[in-house]
Coordinates of C-alpha atoms and ligand atoms in Angstrom, one line a residue:
M1 CA 64.8 -49.6 124.9
D2 CA 64.3 -46.9 127.3
M3 CA 66.9 -45.6 129.5
E4 CA 67.3 -43.0 132.1
S5 CA 70.5 -41.7 133.3
E6 CA 71.8 -38.9 135.5
S7 CA 74.2 -36.7 133.3
Q8 CA 76.4 -33.6 134.0
Q9 CA 76.3 -32.9 130.2
A10 CA 72.9 -32.2 129.5
G11 CA 73.7 -31.8 125.8
A12 CA 75.6 -35.0 125.3
Q13 CA 73.7 -37.1 122.8
R14 CA 75.8 -40.1 122.1
V15 CA 77.1 -42.0 125.0
P16 CA 77.5 -45.7 124.8
R17 CA 74.4 -47.6 125.8
L18 CA 76.3 -49.6 128.4
L19 CA 77.2 -46.4 130.2
F20 CA 73.7 -45.6 130.5
I21 CA 72.7 -48.9 132.1
S22 CA 75.4 -48.5 134.7
F23 CA 74.2 -44.9 135.3
F24 CA 70.7 -46.3 135.7
L25 CA 71.8 -49.0 138.1
S26 CA 73.7 -46.5 140.3
L27 CA 70.8 -44.0 140.3
S28 CA 70.1 -43.6 144.1
L29 CA 67.4 -41.4 145.7
S30 CA 69.8 -38.8 146.7
T31 CA 70.6 -38.0 143.0
L32 CA 66.9 -37.8 142.0
A33 CA 66.3 -34.1 142.9
R34 CA 69.2 -33.0 140.5
A35 CA 68.6 -32.2 137.0
A36 CA 68.9 -35.4 134.9
T37 CA 69.0 -36.4 131.2
R38 CA 66.2 -38.9 130.4
R39 CA 67.1 -41.0 127.3
H40 CA 65.0 -43.1 125.2
E41 CA 65.6 -45.0 122.2
W42 CA 62.7 -45.6 120.0
E43 CA 62.2 -47.4 116.8
I44 CA 59.1 -46.7 115.0
S45 CA 57.4 -49.5 113.0
Y46 CA 54.1 -50.8 111.7
Q47 CA 52.7 -53.9 113.6
F48 CA 49.4 -55.7 113.7
K49 CA 47.6 -54.4 116.8
S50 CA 43.9 -55.0 118.1
P51 CA 43.4 -52.1 120.5
D52 CA 39.7 -52.5 120.2
C53 CA 39.9 -56.3 119.3
V54 CA 39.9 -55.7 115.6
R55 CA 43.2 -56.3 114.0
K56 CA 44.8 -53.4 112.3
L57 CA 48.0 -52.1 111.2
A58 CA 49.3 -49.5 113.8
A59 CA 52.3 -47.3 113.8
T60 CA 54.1 -48.3 117.1
I61 CA 57.0 -47.1 119.3
N62 CA 59.1 -50.1 120.3
G63 CA 56.2 -52.2 119.3
Q64 CA 53.6 -50.4 121.4
S65 CA 50.7 -48.0 120.9
P66 CA 50.3 -46.0 122.8
G67 CA 53.9 -45.3 123.0
P68 CA 55.9 -45.6 126.4
T69 CA 55.3 -42.8 129.0
I70 CA 58.1 -40.1 129.3
R71 CA 58.8 -39.4 132.9
A72 CA 61.1 -36.5 133.9
A73 CA 61.4 -34.0 136.6
Q74 CA 61.3 -30.2 136.1
G75 CA 64.5 -29.1 134.7
D76 CA 65.5 -32.3 133.3
T77 CA 66.6 -32.8 129.5
V78 CA 64.8 -35.4 127.5
V79 CA 66.7 -36.9 124.8
V80 CA 64.8 -39.3 122.4
S81 CA 66.5 -40.9 119.5
V82 CA 63.9 -42.0 116.9
K83 CA 64.6 -44.5 114.4
N84 CA 62.2 -44.6 111.4
S85 CA 61.6 -48.2 110.5
L86 CA 58.3 -47.4 108.8
L87 CA 59.9 -48.6 105.4
T88 CA 57.9 -46.3 103.1
E89 CA 56.8 -43.5 105.3
N90 CA 58.5 -40.2 106.6
L91 CA 58.0 -39.4 110.2
A92 CA 58.2 -36.5 112.8
L93 CA 57.5 -36.5 116.4
H94 CA 56.2 -33.4 118.3
W95 CA 56.3 -32.9 122.1
H96 CA 53.0 -31.2 122.6
G97 CA 53.1 -28.6 125.5
I98 CA 56.8 -28.5 125.7
R99 CA 57.8 -25.0 124.7
Q100 CA 61.5 -25.9 123.1
I101 CA 62.9 -22.7 124.5
G102 CA 66.3 -22.4 122.8
T103 CA 65.6 -25.6 120.9
P104 CA 63.1 -24.7 118.0
W105 CA 64.5 -27.3 115.8
A106 CA 63.4 -30.0 118.3
D107 CA 59.7 -29.1 117.9
G108 CA 59.1 -32.1 115.7
T109 CA 56.8 -30.3 113.2
E110 CA 57.5 -31.6 109.8
G111 CA 57.4 -28.6 107.3
V112 CA 57.8 -26.0 110.1
T113 CA 60.8 -26.9 112.2
Q114 CA 62.3 -29.9 110.3
C115 CA 62.5 -32.1 107.2
P116 CA 60.8 -35.5 107.8
I117 CA 62.8 -38.3 109.2
L118 CA 63.3 -40.5 106.3
P119 CA 62.8 -44.4 106.3
G120 CA 65.8 -45.9 107.8
E121 CA 67.1 -42.9 109.4
T122 CA 67.4 -41.9 113.0
F123 CA 66.9 -38.5 114.4
T124 CA 67.6 -37.3 118.0
Y125 CA 65.4 -35.0 119.7
A126 CA 66.9 -33.2 122.8
F127 CA 65.0 -30.6 124.7
A128 CA 64.4 -29.3 128.3
V129 CA 61.3 -29.8 130.2
D130 CA 61.2 -26.5 132.1
R131 CA 57.8 -26.8 133.6
P132 CA 56.1 -29.5 135.6
G133 CA 52.8 -30.8 134.2
T134 CA 51.0 -33.3 132.0
Y135 CA 51.9 -33.4 128.3
I136 CA 51.7 -35.4 125.2
Y137 CA 53.7 -36.5 122.3
H138 CA 52.5 -37.5 118.9
A139 CA 53.5 -37.8 115.2
H140 CA 53.3 -34.4 113.1
Y141 CA 53.6 -35.7 109.7
G142 CA 50.4 -35.9 107.5
M143 CA 47.7 -37.7 109.4
Q144 CA 50.3 -40.1 111.0
R145 CA 49.2 -39.4 114.6
S146 CA 45.9 -41.1 113.9
A147 CA 47.8 -44.4 112.9
G148 CA 48.8 -44.8 116.7
L149 CA 51.9 -42.7 117.2
Y150 CA 51.2 -41.1 120.5
G151 CA 52.0 -41.2 124.2
M152 CA 52.1 -39.1 127.3
I153 CA 54.8 -37.0 129.0
V154 CA 54.7 -36.4 132.7
V155 CA 56.9 -33.8 134.3
A156 CA 57.0 -33.9 138.2
A157 CA 57.5 -30.8 140.1
A158 CA 61.2 -30.2 141.0
A159 CA 60.5 -29.9 144.7
P160 CA 58.1 -32.1 146.7
G161 CA 55.2 -29.9 148.0
A162 CA 55.6 -27.3 145.3
E163 CA 52.1 -28.1 143.9
P164 CA 49.2 -26.5 145.5
F165 CA 47.4 -29.8 146.1
A166 CA 48.2 -33.3 147.7
Y167 CA 47.3 -36.7 146.8
D168 CA 48.2 -40.4 147.6
G169 CA 48.5 -42.0 144.3
E170 CA 48.5 -41.2 140.5
H171 CA 46.9 -42.7 137.4
L172 CA 47.4 -41.8 133.8
V173 CA 44.5 -41.8 131.3
L174 CA 45.2 -41.2 127.8
L175 CA 41.9 -40.9 125.5
N176 CA 41.8 -41.5 121.9
D177 CA 39.3 -42.2 119.1
W178 CA 40.2 -45.1 116.6
W179 CA 39.0 -46.2 113.1
H180 CA 39.7 -49.4 111.3
N181 CA 40.2 -47.5 108.1
S182 CA 43.9 -46.7 107.4
T183 CA 45.2 -43.2 107.8
Y184 CA 45.9 -43.2 104.0
E185 CA 42.4 -44.1 103.2
Q186 CA 41.1 -41.3 105.4
A187 CA 43.5 -38.7 104.0
A188 CA 42.7 -39.7 100.4
G189 CA 38.9 -39.3 101.1
L190 CA 39.5 -35.8 102.5
A191 CA 41.4 -34.7 99.4
S192 CA 38.9 -36.4 96.9
V193 CA 36.1 -35.0 94.8
P194 CA 33.6 -35.8 95.8
F195 CA 34.6 -35.6 99.5
V196 CA 34.8 -39.1 101.3
W197 CA 34.3 -38.8 105.0
V198 CA 35.4 -41.8 107.3
G199 CA 32.5 -41.1 109.6
E200 CA 32.3 -41.2 113.4
P201 CA 35.2 -43.4 115.1
H202 CA 34.8 -47.2 115.4
S203 CA 35.9 -47.0 119.0
L204 CA 36.9 -44.8 121.8
L205 CA 40.2 -45.9 123.5
I206 CA 41.4 -45.5 127.1
N207 CA 45.1 -46.1 127.3
G208 CA 45.0 -47.8 124.0
R209 CA 42.2 -50.2 124.8
G210 CA 38.7 -50.2 123.4
R211 CA 36.0 -52.8 122.6
F212 CA 34.4 -53.1 119.2
N213 CA 31.3 -55.3 118.9
C214 CA 32.8 -58.3 117.0
S215 CA 29.5 -59.3 115.4
A216 CA 29.8 -56.0 113.5
A217 CA 33.4 -56.6 112.4
V218 CA 34.7 -58.3 109.2
A219 CA 34.8 -62.0 109.8
G220 CA 38.2 -63.2 111.1
T221 CA 39.5 -59.7 112.1
C222 CA 37.9 -59.4 115.6
N223 CA 38.7 -61.4 118.7
A224 CA 36.9 -60.1 122.0
T225 CA 39.1 -62.5 124.3
L226 CA 42.5 -60.9 123.4
P227 CA 44.2 -59.6 126.5
E228 CA 45.3 -56.6 124.4
C229 CA 41.7 -55.1 124.5
A230 CA 40.6 -56.0 127.8
A231 CA 39.6 -52.9 129.9
E232 CA 42.3 -51.2 131.8
V233 CA 41.7 -51.5 135.4
F234 CA 42.7 -48.5 137.8
A235 CA 43.4 -49.7 141.5
V236 CA 42.4 -47.4 144.3
E237 CA 42.4 -48.1 148.1
T238 CA 39.6 -46.8 150.2
G239 CA 40.0 -43.3 151.8
K240 CA 42.9 -42.3 149.6
T241 CA 43.0 -39.5 147.2
Y242 CA 44.2 -39.8 143.6
R243 CA 45.5 -37.7 140.9
F244 CA 44.3 -38.8 137.4
R245 CA 46.3 -37.1 134.7
I246 CA 44.1 -37.1 131.7
A247 CA 45.0 -36.3 128.2
S248 CA 43.1 -36.4 124.8
I249 CA 44.8 -37.1 121.6
T250 CA 41.7 -37.7 119.5
S251 CA 41.9 -37.2 115.9
L252 CA 38.4 -35.9 115.6
S253 CA 36.2 -36.3 118.8
A254 CA 35.5 -33.8 121.5
L255 CA 35.0 -36.0 124.6
N256 CA 33.5 -36.0 127.9
F257 CA 35.1 -38.2 130.6
E258 CA 33.5 -39.5 133.8
I259 CA 34.4 -41.7 136.7
E260 CA 31.3 -43.2 137.9
G261 CA 30.2 -42.2 141.5
H262 CA 33.4 -40.1 141.9
P263 CA 33.3 -36.3 141.4
M264 CA 36.4 -34.8 140.0
T265 CA 38.3 -31.7 141.4
V266 CA 40.0 -30.0 138.4
V267 CA 43.5 -28.9 139.5
E268 CA 45.7 -28.7 136.4
A269 CA 45.1 -27.9 132.8
D270 CA 48.0 -28.1 130.1
G271 CA 50.7 -27.8 132.8
H272 CA 49.1 -24.9 134.8
Y273 CA 47.5 -25.0 138.1
V274 CA 43.7 -24.3 138.0
K275 CA 41.6 -22.6 140.7
P276 CA 40.0 -26.0 141.9
F277 CA 36.5 -26.7 140.7
V278 CA 34.4 -29.8 141.0
V279 CA 32.7 -31.6 138.1
K280 CA 30.7 -34.8 137.6
N281 CA 32.3 -35.1 134.3
L282 CA 35.1 -33.4 132.3
N283 CA 35.0 -32.1 128.8
I284 CA 38.3 -32.6 127.1
Y285 CA 39.4 -31.6 123.6
S286 CA 42.1 -33.1 121.4
G287 CA 45.6 -31.8 122.6
E288 CA 44.2 -30.7 126.1
T289 CA 45.5 -32.3 129.3
Y290 CA 44.0 -32.0 132.8
S291 CA 44.7 -33.3 136.3
V292 CA 41.8 -34.1 138.4
L293 CA 41.6 -35.5 142.0
I294 CA 39.2 -38.0 143.1
T295 CA 38.7 -39.5 146.7
A296 CA 38.1 -43.3 147.0
D297 CA 35.0 -43.0 149.2
Q298 CA 32.5 -45.3 147.6
D299 CA 31.4 -48.8 148.4
P300 CA 34.7 -50.9 147.9
N301 CA 32.8 -54.1 147.2
R302 CA 32.0 -53.3 143.5
T303 CA 33.7 -51.6 140.6
Y304 CA 33.0 -48.3 138.7
W305 CA 33.2 -47.3 135.2
L306 CA 35.5 -44.8 133.6
A307 CA 33.7 -43.5 130.6
S308 CA 34.6 -41.5 127.7
N309 CA 31.7 -40.2 125.4
V310 CA 31.7 -38.1 122.2
V311 CA 30.2 -34.7 122.6
S312 CA 29.9 -31.7 120.0
R313 CA 29.2 -34.2 117.2
K314 CA 26.2 -36.5 117.0
P315 CA 27.7 -39.7 118.5
G316 CA 27.9 -42.8 116.5
T317 CA 30.4 -44.6 118.9
T318 CA 29.8 -46.8 121.9
T319 CA 31.0 -45.4 125.1
G320 CA 34.8 -46.0 125.7
T321 CA 35.4 -47.8 129.1
A322 CA 37.8 -48.8 131.8
I323 CA 37.3 -50.0 135.3
L324 CA 38.0 -48.5 138.9
S325 CA 38.6 -51.2 141.3
Y326 CA 38.9 -50.9 145.0
H327 CA 40.8 -54.3 145.5
G328 CA 44.1 -53.3 144.4
G329 CA 43.3 -54.2 140.7
G330 CA 42.4 -57.8 142.0
S331 CA 38.7 -57.4 140.9
S332 CA 38.3 -56.4 137.2
S333 CA 34.7 -57.7 136.9
P334 CA 32.5 -55.1 135.2
P335 CA 30.5 -52.7 137.3
P336 CA 26.9 -53.9 137.8
T337 CA 25.6 -50.6 136.1
T338 CA 25.5 -49.4 132.6
P339 CA 28.3 -46.9 131.8
P340 CA 27.7 -43.3 132.2
T341 CA 26.7 -41.6 128.9
G342 CA 27.8 -38.0 129.6
P343 CA 25.9 -34.9 128.9
A344 CA 23.7 -34.3 125.9
W345 CA 26.1 -34.1 122.9
N346 CA 24.6 -30.8 121.6
D347 CA 24.7 -29.0 125.0
T348 CA 27.2 -26.3 123.9
M349 CA 26.5 -24.2 127.0
Y350 CA 27.4 -27.0 129.5
R351 CA 30.8 -27.1 127.9
F352 CA 31.1 -23.4 127.4
Q353 CA 30.6 -23.0 131.2
Q354 CA 33.5 -25.5 131.9
S355 CA 35.8 -23.5 129.7
V356 CA 34.8 -20.3 131.4
M357 CA 35.3 -21.9 134.7
T358 CA 39.0 -22.8 134.1
V359 CA 41.1 -19.9 135.5
A360 CA 44.4 -19.8 137.3
H361 CA 44.9 -21.0 140.8
P362 CA 44.9 -17.9 143.1
A363 CA 48.6 -18.7 144.4
H364 CA 49.8 -19.3 140.7
V365 CA 48.4 -16.4 138.8
E366 CA 50.8 -15.1 136.0
P367 CA 49.2 -11.8 134.9
P368 CA 49.0 -11.1 131.2
P369 CA 50.3 -7.9 129.9
A370 CA 47.5 -5.3 130.2
I371 CA 47.5 -4.5 126.5
A372 CA 48.5 -6.3 123.2
D373 CA 50.7 -4.7 120.4
R374 CA 48.9 -6.4 117.7
A375 CA 45.4 -8.2 117.4
I376 CA 44.8 -10.8 114.8
L377 CA 41.1 -11.8 114.1
L378 CA 40.7 -15.2 112.5
L379 CA 37.5 -16.3 110.9
N380 CA 37.4 -20.0 110.7
T381 CA 35.3 -21.2 107.7
Q382 CA 34.8 -24.3 105.7
N383 CA 35.5 -23.5 102.1
K384 CA 35.9 -24.8 98.5
I385 CA 38.9 -24.8 96.4
D386 CA 38.7 -26.3 93.0
E387 CA 35.7 -28.4 94.3
H388 CA 37.8 -29.7 97.2
I389 CA 36.4 -29.0 100.6
R390 CA 38.9 -27.1 102.7
W391 CA 39.2 -25.0 106.0
A392 CA 40.4 -21.6 105.9
L393 CA 41.4 -18.7 108.2
N394 CA 40.1 -15.3 106.6
N395 CA 39.6 -17.3 103.5
V396 CA 43.1 -18.5 103.3
S397 CA 43.5 -22.3 103.6
F398 CA 47.0 -23.3 104.9
T399 CA 49.3 -25.6 103.1
L400 CA 52.7 -26.8 104.3
P401 CA 55.8 -25.9 102.2
H402 CA 58.4 -28.5 101.4
T403 CA 61.2 -26.4 103.0
P404 CA 60.8 -26.1 106.6
Y405 CA 60.1 -22.5 107.5
L406 CA 62.9 -22.5 110.3
V407 CA 65.6 -23.2 107.8
A408 CA 64.0 -20.9 105.0
M409 CA 63.7 -17.9 107.4
K410 CA 67.2 -18.6 108.9
R411 CA 68.8 -18.9 105.7
G412 CA 66.8 -16.2 103.8
L413 CA 65.4 -18.7 101.3
L414 CA 62.9 -16.3 100.1
G415 CA 61.6 -18.5 97.3
A416 CA 60.6 -21.3 99.8
F417 CA 57.2 -20.0 100.5
D418 CA 54.8 -17.2 99.7
Q419 CA 56.3 -13.9 101.0
R420 CA 52.9 -11.9 101.0
P421 CA 51.7 -11.5 104.7
P422 CA 48.5 -13.4 105.4
P423 CA 45.2 -11.4 106.4
E424 CA 45.0 -9.9 109.9
T425 CA 41.3 -9.8 109.8
Y426 CA 38.0 -10.2 107.9
A427 CA 35.2 -8.1 107.0
H428 CA 33.5 -8.8 110.4
Q429 CA 30.9 -6.0 110.3
G430 CA 27.8 -7.4 109.1
Y431 CA 29.1 -10.9 108.7
D432 CA 26.6 -13.4 109.6
I433 CA 28.3 -16.4 111.4
Y434 CA 25.0 -18.3 111.4
E435 CA 24.6 -18.5 107.6
K436 CA 26.6 -20.7 105.3
P437 CA 29.8 -18.8 103.9
P438 CA 28.4 -16.2 101.4
N439 CA 31.4 -16.8 99.2
P440 CA 32.8 -20.2 99.9
N441 CA 35.7 -19.8 97.7
A442 CA 39.1 -19.7 99.3
T443 CA 42.8 -19.5 98.3
T444 CA 45.6 -21.5 99.5
S445 CA 48.8 -20.2 100.8
D446 CA 51.8 -21.2 102.9
A447 CA 52.7 -17.6 104.0
L448 CA 53.4 -17.1 107.7
Y449 CA 52.7 -14.3 110.3
R450 CA 56.0 -12.5 111.3
L451 CA 55.8 -11.2 114.9
R452 CA 58.0 -8.6 116.4
F453 CA 60.3 -10.2 119.0
G454 CA 59.0 -9.5 122.5
S455 CA 55.6 -8.1 121.4
V456 CA 52.4 -9.0 122.8
V457 CA 49.9 -10.6 120.4
D458 CA 46.2 -11.1 120.8
V459 CA 44.4 -13.8 118.5
V460 CA 40.6 -14.0 118.3
L461 CA 39.3 -17.2 116.8
Q462 CA 35.8 -16.7 115.3
N463 CA 33.8 -19.8 114.6
A464 CA 31.1 -19.7 112.1
N465 CA 28.7 -21.9 110.1
M466 CA 30.1 -24.6 107.9
L467 CA 29.1 -25.4 104.2
D468 CA 26.0 -27.3 105.5
A469 CA 23.3 -25.2 106.9
N470 CA 23.0 -25.1 110.9
K471 CA 26.2 -26.7 111.5
S472 CA 29.3 -25.4 113.4
E473 CA 31.8 -27.6 115.1
T474 CA 34.1 -27.3 118.1
H475 CA 37.7 -26.6 117.0
P476 CA 40.5 -27.2 119.5
W477 CA 43.3 -24.8 118.7
H478 CA 46.9 -25.6 119.7
L479 CA 49.8 -23.2 119.7
H480 CA 53.4 -24.5 119.4
G481 CA 56.3 -22.9 121.4
H482 CA 54.2 -21.0 123.9
D483 CA 51.5 -20.9 126.4
F484 CA 48.8 -18.3 125.8
W485 CA 46.5 -16.6 128.3
V486 CA 42.8 -17.5 127.7
L487 CA 41.3 -14.0 127.9
G488 CA 37.6 -14.9 127.1
Y489 CA 35.1 -16.8 125.3
G490 CA 31.8 -15.8 123.7
I491 CA 28.9 -17.2 121.7
G492 CA 28.1 -15.2 118.6
R493 CA 30.2 -12.8 116.4
F494 CA 33.2 -11.0 118.2
D495 CA 33.1 -7.3 118.0
P496 CA 36.6 -5.7 118.3
A497 CA 35.0 -2.6 119.6
V498 CA 32.9 -4.2 122.3
H499 CA 34.3 -7.6 123.7
P500 CA 37.8 -6.8 124.7
A501 CA 36.3 -4.7 127.6
S502 CA 35.2 -7.9 129.0
Y503 CA 38.5 -9.9 128.7
N504 CA 39.7 -11.5 132.0
L505 CA 43.1 -9.9 132.8
K506 CA 43.0 -10.7 136.5
D507 CA 43.5 -14.5 136.6
P508 CA 43.2 -16.1 133.1
I509 CA 44.5 -19.6 132.8
L510 CA 47.6 -20.3 130.6
K511 CA 47.1 -23.1 128.2
N512 CA 48.6 -24.3 124.9
T513 CA 45.3 -25.8 123.5
V514 CA 41.8 -24.2 123.7
A515 CA 38.4 -24.9 122.4
V516 CA 36.5 -22.6 120.0
H517 CA 32.9 -23.5 120.7
P518 CA 30.1 -23.7 117.9
Y519 CA 29.1 -20.2 116.7
G520 CA 31.7 -19.0 119.4
W521 CA 34.8 -17.0 119.7
T522 CA 37.8 -17.5 121.9
A523 CA 40.4 -14.6 122.6
L524 CA 44.1 -15.4 123.5
R525 CA 47.0 -13.4 124.4
F526 CA 50.8 -14.4 124.1
K527 CA 54.2 -13.0 124.2
A528 CA 56.3 -13.5 121.1
D529 CA 59.3 -14.2 123.2
N530 CA 60.4 -17.7 121.9
P531 CA 62.8 -17.2 119.0
G532 CA 61.6 -19.8 116.3
V533 CA 58.9 -20.6 114.0
W534 CA 55.6 -22.1 115.4
A535 CA 52.6 -23.7 114.2
F536 CA 49.1 -22.5 115.5
H537 CA 46.4 -25.0 114.3
C538 CA 43.1 -26.8 114.9
H539 CA 44.0 -30.1 116.7
I540 CA 41.5 -32.2 114.8
E541 CA 43.7 -34.2 112.4
A542 CA 41.5 -33.8 109.4
H543 CA 41.0 -30.1 109.8
F544 CA 44.8 -29.2 109.8
F545 CA 45.2 -31.6 106.9
M546 CA 42.4 -29.6 105.2
G547 CA 44.1 -26.2 105.8
M548 CA 43.1 -25.1 109.3
G549 CA 46.3 -23.7 110.7
I550 CA 48.7 -20.7 110.4
V551 CA 52.3 -20.3 111.4
F552 CA 54.1 -17.6 113.4
E553 CA 57.7 -16.6 113.1
E554 CA 59.4 -14.5 115.9
G555 CA 63.2 -13.7 116.6
I556 CA 64.6 -15.8 113.9
E557 CA 67.8 -13.9 114.1
R558 CA 68.3 -15.0 117.7
V559 CA 67.9 -18.7 116.8
A560 CA 71.2 -20.4 117.2
D561 CA 73.0 -22.4 114.4
L562 CA 70.5 -25.1 113.1
P563 CA 71.4 -28.6 113.4
T564 CA 72.2 -30.1 109.8
E565 CA 70.0 -33.1 110.8
I566 CA 66.8 -31.1 110.2
M567 CA 67.8 -30.4 106.7
G568 CA 67.8 -32.3 103.4
C569 CA 64.5 -31.7 101.8
G570 CA 63.1 -28.9 99.6
K571 CA 65.6 -25.9 99.2
T572 CA 67.6 -27.1 102.2
K573 CA 69.3 -30.1 100.2
G574 CA 73.1 -29.9 100.3
G575 CA 73.2 -28.8 103.9
H576 CA 74.3 -25.2 104.0
Ligands
C2O601 CU1 49.7 -31.7 119.2 CU2 50.8 -29.2 115.9 O1 50.0 -30.6 117.6
CU602 CU1 38.9 -27.8 113.6

């Protein structure tokens, strides 16, 4: 059950349900501008779902996948009590893009900020949404996100007119990729020798709806007439301008999104206002969010496609579609055209240019510090460890410890993880990023990077060739607990003696997720000013599972007393 209530005590977590309902009923327009507590009660369970017309067990929130949209206004507190009814599976939920200032234990990152929520147990997340924008939530335990546990968070600006653009209506577009194979089957394949790869997605979903060709499905599992898999219809009225909030939560795919016949003006990225630019279609990577504006100025007597296509990997999946309708949603008949197929999947420069074009809105520039105190250069490679295929940073492949870092650091549980600091750089001089890794062997570690509180940190992510010749993929990197300035992108090998001179220090966009293009590099800067322990990883579910991530700690001594609810596993057993 979802409830919203106004509350004077933002921290209060256990108020009887009836009270919320009466608060909700008495909610009037005059109270809307005040900070409110948005309460949700979620039960997580497996249910049979047919998002692309093929029946499959999906992890659901109150019976839904995607889960309900969390709506709040800037300054509100969101409280979500999560009951794990998965019977035999642990759980953690992450609020992607929310910085968790003062509440690092509510980040929902299993192994980093909390012990998993055990079957049958309830855990309450409470955190402030301090910045307007478009965000996501999703499971953060193993590869659980790809089982269907995800949804959107929309934070409205506190004051009307505070945003540097105007619109008449709003739509939400949540993009995903989807497989009929279970998450367990996929994870077991990744960890097997020989490696078993699930392949390209069976379907691309828009707001949890897709369409698999039933004649290619196992007999009796597919039903193309189910309302559940009917394309979503987005209603518009002639002459009006619409904000589309677009988020990608894909497990694997980089996507290109297009609204047929309607150019999009990009105005927001990851909760920050963008210097507006117009695109025919938008490249969006897993973990990214954008807002675009479109004007309904086309022939209203027909419908138009919304289309999502795989880019950056050779596509093997039909275009994901939805319908734009000028008749208030009344006409949902398919458009008379074939759906847009997007740009060439391997046109890296096309995507690179859109990345470079995404800079801060002139009236909302937050200039980065001019210099960094520390620079970490991370070579992203595919490696082998005991015949297992892994991903590594500077030849170290990440594994999660069984004791969450947040607890281990706060309590000085030194035996909980590797205490040796991970490598700051790699032998970049003479390294040929276009060749297969010369020494594919890597080590595993659960060590973390300790950052001086308040210091300015640069991270440069260097992409390279994979184990197969002539192959380099796009990796969307996501940082928990912060936004970072995107200082620059390049194709080729990053040279610390040369490239920093070309950093954009004037109007870089702040983001929480950014693409590292094939054979390219991406340079970021952030301030280590949020006490806690924060994951930084590739947002491709399989890549993080295979070690493509690191963890930062900063200001642990400033973290308030930890709630005992995050404990109970590893060396935290026994509470204190
Ligand atoms: Cu959206 Cu650590 O992830
Ligand atoms: Cu990756």
